[in-house]
Structures are given as C-alpha cells and as structure tokens.
Coordinates of C-alpha atoms in Angstrom, one line a residue:
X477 CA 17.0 -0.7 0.4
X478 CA 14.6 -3.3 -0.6
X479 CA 16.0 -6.3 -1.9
X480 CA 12.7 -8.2 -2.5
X481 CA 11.2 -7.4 -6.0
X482 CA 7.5 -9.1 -7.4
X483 CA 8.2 -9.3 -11.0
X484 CA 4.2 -11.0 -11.2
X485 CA 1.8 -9.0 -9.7
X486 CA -1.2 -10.6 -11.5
X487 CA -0.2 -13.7 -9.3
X488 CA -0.2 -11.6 -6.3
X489 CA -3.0 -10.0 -7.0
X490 CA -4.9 -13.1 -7.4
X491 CA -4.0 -14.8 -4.5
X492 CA -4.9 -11.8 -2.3
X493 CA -7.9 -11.5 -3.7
X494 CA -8.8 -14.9 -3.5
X495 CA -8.2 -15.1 0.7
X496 CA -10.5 -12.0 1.0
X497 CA -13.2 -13.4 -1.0
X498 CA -13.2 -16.2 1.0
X499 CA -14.1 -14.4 4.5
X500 CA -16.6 -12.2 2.4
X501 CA -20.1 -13.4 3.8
X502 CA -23.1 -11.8 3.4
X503 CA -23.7 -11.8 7.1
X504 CA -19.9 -10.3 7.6
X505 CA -20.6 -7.1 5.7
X506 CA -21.7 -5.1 8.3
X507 CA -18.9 -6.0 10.5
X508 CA -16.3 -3.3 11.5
X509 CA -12.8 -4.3 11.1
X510 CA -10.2 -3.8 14.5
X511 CA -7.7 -1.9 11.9
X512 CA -9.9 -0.2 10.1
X513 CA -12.6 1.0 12.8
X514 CA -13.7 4.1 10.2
X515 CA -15.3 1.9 7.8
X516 CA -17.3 -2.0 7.8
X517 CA -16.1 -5.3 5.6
X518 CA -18.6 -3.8 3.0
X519 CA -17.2 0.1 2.9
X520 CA -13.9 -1.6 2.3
X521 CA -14.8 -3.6 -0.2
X522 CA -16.6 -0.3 -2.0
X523 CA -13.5 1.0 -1.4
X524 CA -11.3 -1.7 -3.0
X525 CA -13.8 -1.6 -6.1
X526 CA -13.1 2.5 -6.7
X527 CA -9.3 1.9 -6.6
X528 CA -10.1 -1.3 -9.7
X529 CA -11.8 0.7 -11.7
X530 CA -9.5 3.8 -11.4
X531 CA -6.1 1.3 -12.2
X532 CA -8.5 -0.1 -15.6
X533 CA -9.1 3.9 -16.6
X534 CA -5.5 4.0 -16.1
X535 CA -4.3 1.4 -17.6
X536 CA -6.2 1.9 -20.9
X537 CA -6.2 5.4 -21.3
X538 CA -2.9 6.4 -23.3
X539 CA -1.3 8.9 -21.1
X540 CA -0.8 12.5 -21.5
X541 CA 1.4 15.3 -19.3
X542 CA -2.1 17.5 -20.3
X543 CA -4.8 15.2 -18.9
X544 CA -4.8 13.2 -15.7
X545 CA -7.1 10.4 -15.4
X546 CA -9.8 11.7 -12.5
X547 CA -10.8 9.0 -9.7
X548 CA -13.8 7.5 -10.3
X549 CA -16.8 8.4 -8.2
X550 CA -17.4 6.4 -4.6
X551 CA -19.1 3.0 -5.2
X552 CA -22.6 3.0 -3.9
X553 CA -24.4 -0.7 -3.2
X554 CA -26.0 -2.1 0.1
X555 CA -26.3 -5.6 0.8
X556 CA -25.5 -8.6 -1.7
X557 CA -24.8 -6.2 -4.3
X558 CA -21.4 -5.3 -2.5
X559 CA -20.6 -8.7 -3.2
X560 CA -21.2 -8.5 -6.9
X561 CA -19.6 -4.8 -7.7
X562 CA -16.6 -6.0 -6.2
X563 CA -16.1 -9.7 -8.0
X564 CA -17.0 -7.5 -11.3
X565 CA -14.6 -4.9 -10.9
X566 CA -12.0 -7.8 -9.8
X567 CA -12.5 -9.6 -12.8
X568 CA -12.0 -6.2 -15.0
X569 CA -8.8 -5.4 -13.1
X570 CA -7.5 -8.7 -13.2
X571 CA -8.2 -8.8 -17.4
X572 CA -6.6 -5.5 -17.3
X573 CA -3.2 -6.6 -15.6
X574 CA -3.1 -9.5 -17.6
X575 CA -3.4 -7.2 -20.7
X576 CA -1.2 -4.4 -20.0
X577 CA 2.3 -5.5 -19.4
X578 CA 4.1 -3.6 -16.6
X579 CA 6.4 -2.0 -19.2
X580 CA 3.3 -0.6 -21.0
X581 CA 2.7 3.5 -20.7
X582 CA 0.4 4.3 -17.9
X583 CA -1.0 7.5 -16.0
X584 CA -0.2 7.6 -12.6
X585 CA -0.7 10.3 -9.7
X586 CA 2.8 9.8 -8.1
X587 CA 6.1 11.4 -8.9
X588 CA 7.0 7.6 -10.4
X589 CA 7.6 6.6 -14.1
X590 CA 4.6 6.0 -16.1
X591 CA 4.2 2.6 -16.2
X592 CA 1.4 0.1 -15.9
X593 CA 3.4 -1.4 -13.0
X594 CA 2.7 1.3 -10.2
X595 CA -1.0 0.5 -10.9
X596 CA -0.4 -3.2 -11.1
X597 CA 1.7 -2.6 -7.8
X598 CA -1.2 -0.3 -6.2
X599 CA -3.8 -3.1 -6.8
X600 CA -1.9 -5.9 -5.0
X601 CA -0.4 -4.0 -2.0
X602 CA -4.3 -2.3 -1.5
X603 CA -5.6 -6.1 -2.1
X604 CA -3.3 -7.7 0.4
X605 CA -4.1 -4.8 2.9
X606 CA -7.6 -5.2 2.4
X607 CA -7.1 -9.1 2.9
X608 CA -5.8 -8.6 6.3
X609 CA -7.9 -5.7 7.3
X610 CA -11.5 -8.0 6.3
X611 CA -9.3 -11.2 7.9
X612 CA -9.4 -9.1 11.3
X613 CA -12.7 -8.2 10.7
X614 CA -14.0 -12.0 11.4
X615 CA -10.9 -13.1 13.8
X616 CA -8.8 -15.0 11.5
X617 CA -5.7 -13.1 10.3
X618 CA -2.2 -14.2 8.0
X619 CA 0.3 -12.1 7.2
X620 CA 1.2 -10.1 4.4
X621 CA 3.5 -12.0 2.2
X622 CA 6.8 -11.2 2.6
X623 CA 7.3 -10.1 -1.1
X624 CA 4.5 -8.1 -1.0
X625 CA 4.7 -6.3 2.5
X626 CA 8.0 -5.0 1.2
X627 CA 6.3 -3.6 -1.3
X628 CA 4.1 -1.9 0.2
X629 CA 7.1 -0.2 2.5
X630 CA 8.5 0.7 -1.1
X631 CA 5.4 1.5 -2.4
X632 CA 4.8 4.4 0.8
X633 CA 7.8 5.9 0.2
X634 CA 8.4 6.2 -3.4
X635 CA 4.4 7.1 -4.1
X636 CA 2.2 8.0 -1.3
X637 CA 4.6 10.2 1.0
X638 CA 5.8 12.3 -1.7
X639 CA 2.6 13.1 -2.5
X640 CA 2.1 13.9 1.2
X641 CA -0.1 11.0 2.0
X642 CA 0.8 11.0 5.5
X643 CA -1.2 10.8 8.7
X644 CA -0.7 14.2 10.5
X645 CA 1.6 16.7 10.1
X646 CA 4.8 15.9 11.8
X647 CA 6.7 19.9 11.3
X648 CA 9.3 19.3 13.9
X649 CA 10.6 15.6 13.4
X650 CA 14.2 15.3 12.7
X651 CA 16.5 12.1 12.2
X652 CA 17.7 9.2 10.8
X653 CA 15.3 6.4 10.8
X654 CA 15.8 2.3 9.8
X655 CA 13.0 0.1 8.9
X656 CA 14.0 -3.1 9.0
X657 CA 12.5 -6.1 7.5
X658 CA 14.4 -9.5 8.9
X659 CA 12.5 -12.0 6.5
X660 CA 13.0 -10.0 3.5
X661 CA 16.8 -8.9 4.3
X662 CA 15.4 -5.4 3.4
X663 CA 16.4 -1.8 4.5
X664 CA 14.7 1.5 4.4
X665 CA 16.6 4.1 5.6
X666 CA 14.7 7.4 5.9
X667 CA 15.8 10.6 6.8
X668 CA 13.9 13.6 8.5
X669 CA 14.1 16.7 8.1
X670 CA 11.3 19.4 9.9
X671 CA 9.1 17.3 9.4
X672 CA 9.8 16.2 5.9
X673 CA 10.8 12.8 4.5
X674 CA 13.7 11.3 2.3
X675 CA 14.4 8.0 1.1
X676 CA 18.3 7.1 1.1
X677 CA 20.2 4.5 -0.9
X678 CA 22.9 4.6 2.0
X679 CA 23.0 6.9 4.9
X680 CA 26.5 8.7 5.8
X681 CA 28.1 6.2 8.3
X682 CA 28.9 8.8 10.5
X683 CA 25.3 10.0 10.8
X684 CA 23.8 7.8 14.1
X685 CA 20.2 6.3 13.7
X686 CA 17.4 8.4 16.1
X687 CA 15.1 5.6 15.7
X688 CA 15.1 1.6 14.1
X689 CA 11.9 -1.2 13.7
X690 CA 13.0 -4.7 13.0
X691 CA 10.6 -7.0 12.7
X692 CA 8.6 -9.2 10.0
X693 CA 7.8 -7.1 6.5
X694 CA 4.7 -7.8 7.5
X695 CA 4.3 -6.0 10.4
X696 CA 6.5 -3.1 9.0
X697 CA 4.3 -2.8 6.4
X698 CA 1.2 -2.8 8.5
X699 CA 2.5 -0.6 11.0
X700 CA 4.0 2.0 8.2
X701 CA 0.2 1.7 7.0
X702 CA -1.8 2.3 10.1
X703 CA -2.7 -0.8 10.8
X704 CA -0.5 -1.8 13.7
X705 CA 1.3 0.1 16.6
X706 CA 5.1 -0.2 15.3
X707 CA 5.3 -1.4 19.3
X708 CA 4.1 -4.4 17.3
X709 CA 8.0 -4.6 15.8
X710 CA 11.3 -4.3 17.5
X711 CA 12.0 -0.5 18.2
X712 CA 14.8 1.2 19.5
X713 CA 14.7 5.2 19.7
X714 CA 12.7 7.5 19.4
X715 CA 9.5 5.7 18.4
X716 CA 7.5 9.3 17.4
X717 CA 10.1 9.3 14.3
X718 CA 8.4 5.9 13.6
X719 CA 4.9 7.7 14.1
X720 CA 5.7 10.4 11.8
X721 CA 6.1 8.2 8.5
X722 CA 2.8 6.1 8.4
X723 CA 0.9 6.9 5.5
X724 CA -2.5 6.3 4.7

C-alpha cells in the first residue's frame, strides 16, 4: 500500500497551481495538449475552474445523507477571460482549503468518509494533472511530485473506480495486479475479478501476480490516469490487466 501521505494539501495545491499558471499564455489557449487531445489549454482550464467551485460548494455546505451537493454547471468564457475565471476560482478554492481543516465534515460523491480532505485531495491531484497536461501542451514537462502522484494512484482506487470511473468496460479481466512506485517505496496491489476491481492490503502469498508496473509514481500515476501508455513503466505480464484499471 501507499506509504507516502500529504498531510498539506494547501501547499500542494499551491505549488501546482503556480507551475500551470506560469505556461498559461494568452496565445497558448487554443493549443491542444498531447495527453489530453479531446480538449485545448483553455477547455482545461474551464475544466479545472468547475471542479474549484464544486470543492468550495462542498466544503461549505454542512453535509447531509438527504442532499448531495449537485456539480456546478460547465464554465463558459473565450479568450482572456479564461484566464480570469480560473485565477478567481483559484483564489476561492485556495481560501476555502485554508478555511476548512481536512478533519472538518464535507460532502463528497465517493464511497470515502466525509471529510474536507477528499476535496482538498481532489483539487491537488486534478491541479498537478492539469499542470502536466498544459506543461505538454507548450513542450516543457516535470513530473508529478512524488507525494502527490501517489496520491493520485490512491486517490483512483479508493474514489474514482468504485464509483466506476473507469475507461471502458473490462467484463472479462481476471488477476492479480502490482503497481509499483520505486521512488515512493509504495504498493498497490489490485485484484480482478470479471472485470471488477479490488484494492488489497496484502495479497495471499500463494496467489502469483498476472501483471506488475514499476516505475516513477509519476508515471504510474499518469499512466493509471490516461495520460501515458503504462509501456511508459516497467511491465511484466499481462499489460491488458494494466489497461483495464485507468480511470478517468
């Protein structure tokens, strides 16, 4: 299992927020990013804006088993005003972190406890993904920091494939699969099981692995997310195991 916790996700949050900014011209917007060919720098910043405002609704709504909190509407703006919906909702998400402790009673849509941390979590992993994605998008990438790209394999598994976030159905994939992240010491182990998936403290040591990915948590994490091939890592087995968990 993951070893690596962030205890600071305002930190986090910042920082990855920061590095996009900082390749977030106004000539750039209409570029399309390599990992992200459905959508241009400025759809994912639109995109990124949504998410902020759904974590503040979130955050500051007290929760209640009777009432979800609905996802805001998409973010419309062209041009320069991209620019400016996005540092405003930044700036409210960031107050919002700062003002909601990650112990504090939150809404989410996962089957996780309700706590501001998962949104405090969703913001920074979607930030740093979004970082990398508008990074690629003008030829100058970083990795995912290694705290922070094992979240985001956590983060897939304990949130978004539950909820069957998944990209494709995968109804006849069966095994035991290890991601491996080298930098961050970490371990996922994953069983599956006609196609679905299941998270394991500690597999049975009898049980033999089908399929293993060693490689940064960076590129485990962007691969689990869709932005790299998982050729990217070091795989041995049966690589469509791999393909079946990426999430989206």
């Amino acid at each position: 299992m993951a070893k690596l916790r962030i205890t600071d996700y305002l930190t986090e949050l910042k920082t990855e927020a920061a590095g996009l900014r900082s390749v977030c011209e106004p000539e750039a917007l209409d570029r399309v990013a390599p990992s992200r060919p459905d959508t241009t720098v400025a759809g994912i910043l639109l995109e990124l804006a949504r998410l902020y405002r759904w974590a503040v609704d979130a955050l500051f709504t007290p929760p209640s088993e009777d009432r979800d909190v609905p996802e805001p509407p998409p973010v419309a703006a062209t041009g320069r005003a991209v620019l400016d919906v996005y540092d405003q909702t930044l700036a409210a998400i960031l107050d919002a972190v700062e003002a909601r402790g990650p112990e504090s009673p939150a809404w989410t849509w996962a089957p996780v406890e309700w706590r501001a941390e998962f949104w405090h979590r969703r913001v920074a992993v979607a930030t740093g993904l979004a970082r990398w994605d508008l990074q690629m998008a003008v030829g100058a990438t970083a990795p995912v920091p290694v705290a922070l790209a094992a979240e985001a394999v956590t983060e897939a598994f304990e949130a978004f494939i539950p909820v069957g976030a998944r990209r494709g159905a995968h109804p006849d994939a069966n095994g035991l699969v290890q991601l491996f992240a080298q930098d961050a010491d970490s371990t996922w182990f994953v069983r599956l099981r006609d196609g679905r998936v299941a998270l394991l403290d500690q597999p049975d040591s009898r049980t033999e692995l089908q399929a293993r990915a060693a490689g940064s948590a960076s590129d485990i994490a962007l691969a689990l997310w869709g932005r790299l091939p998982f050729g990217i890592c070091d795989v041995v087995g049966d690589e469509r195991l791999l393909q079946a968990l990426r999430v989206e």
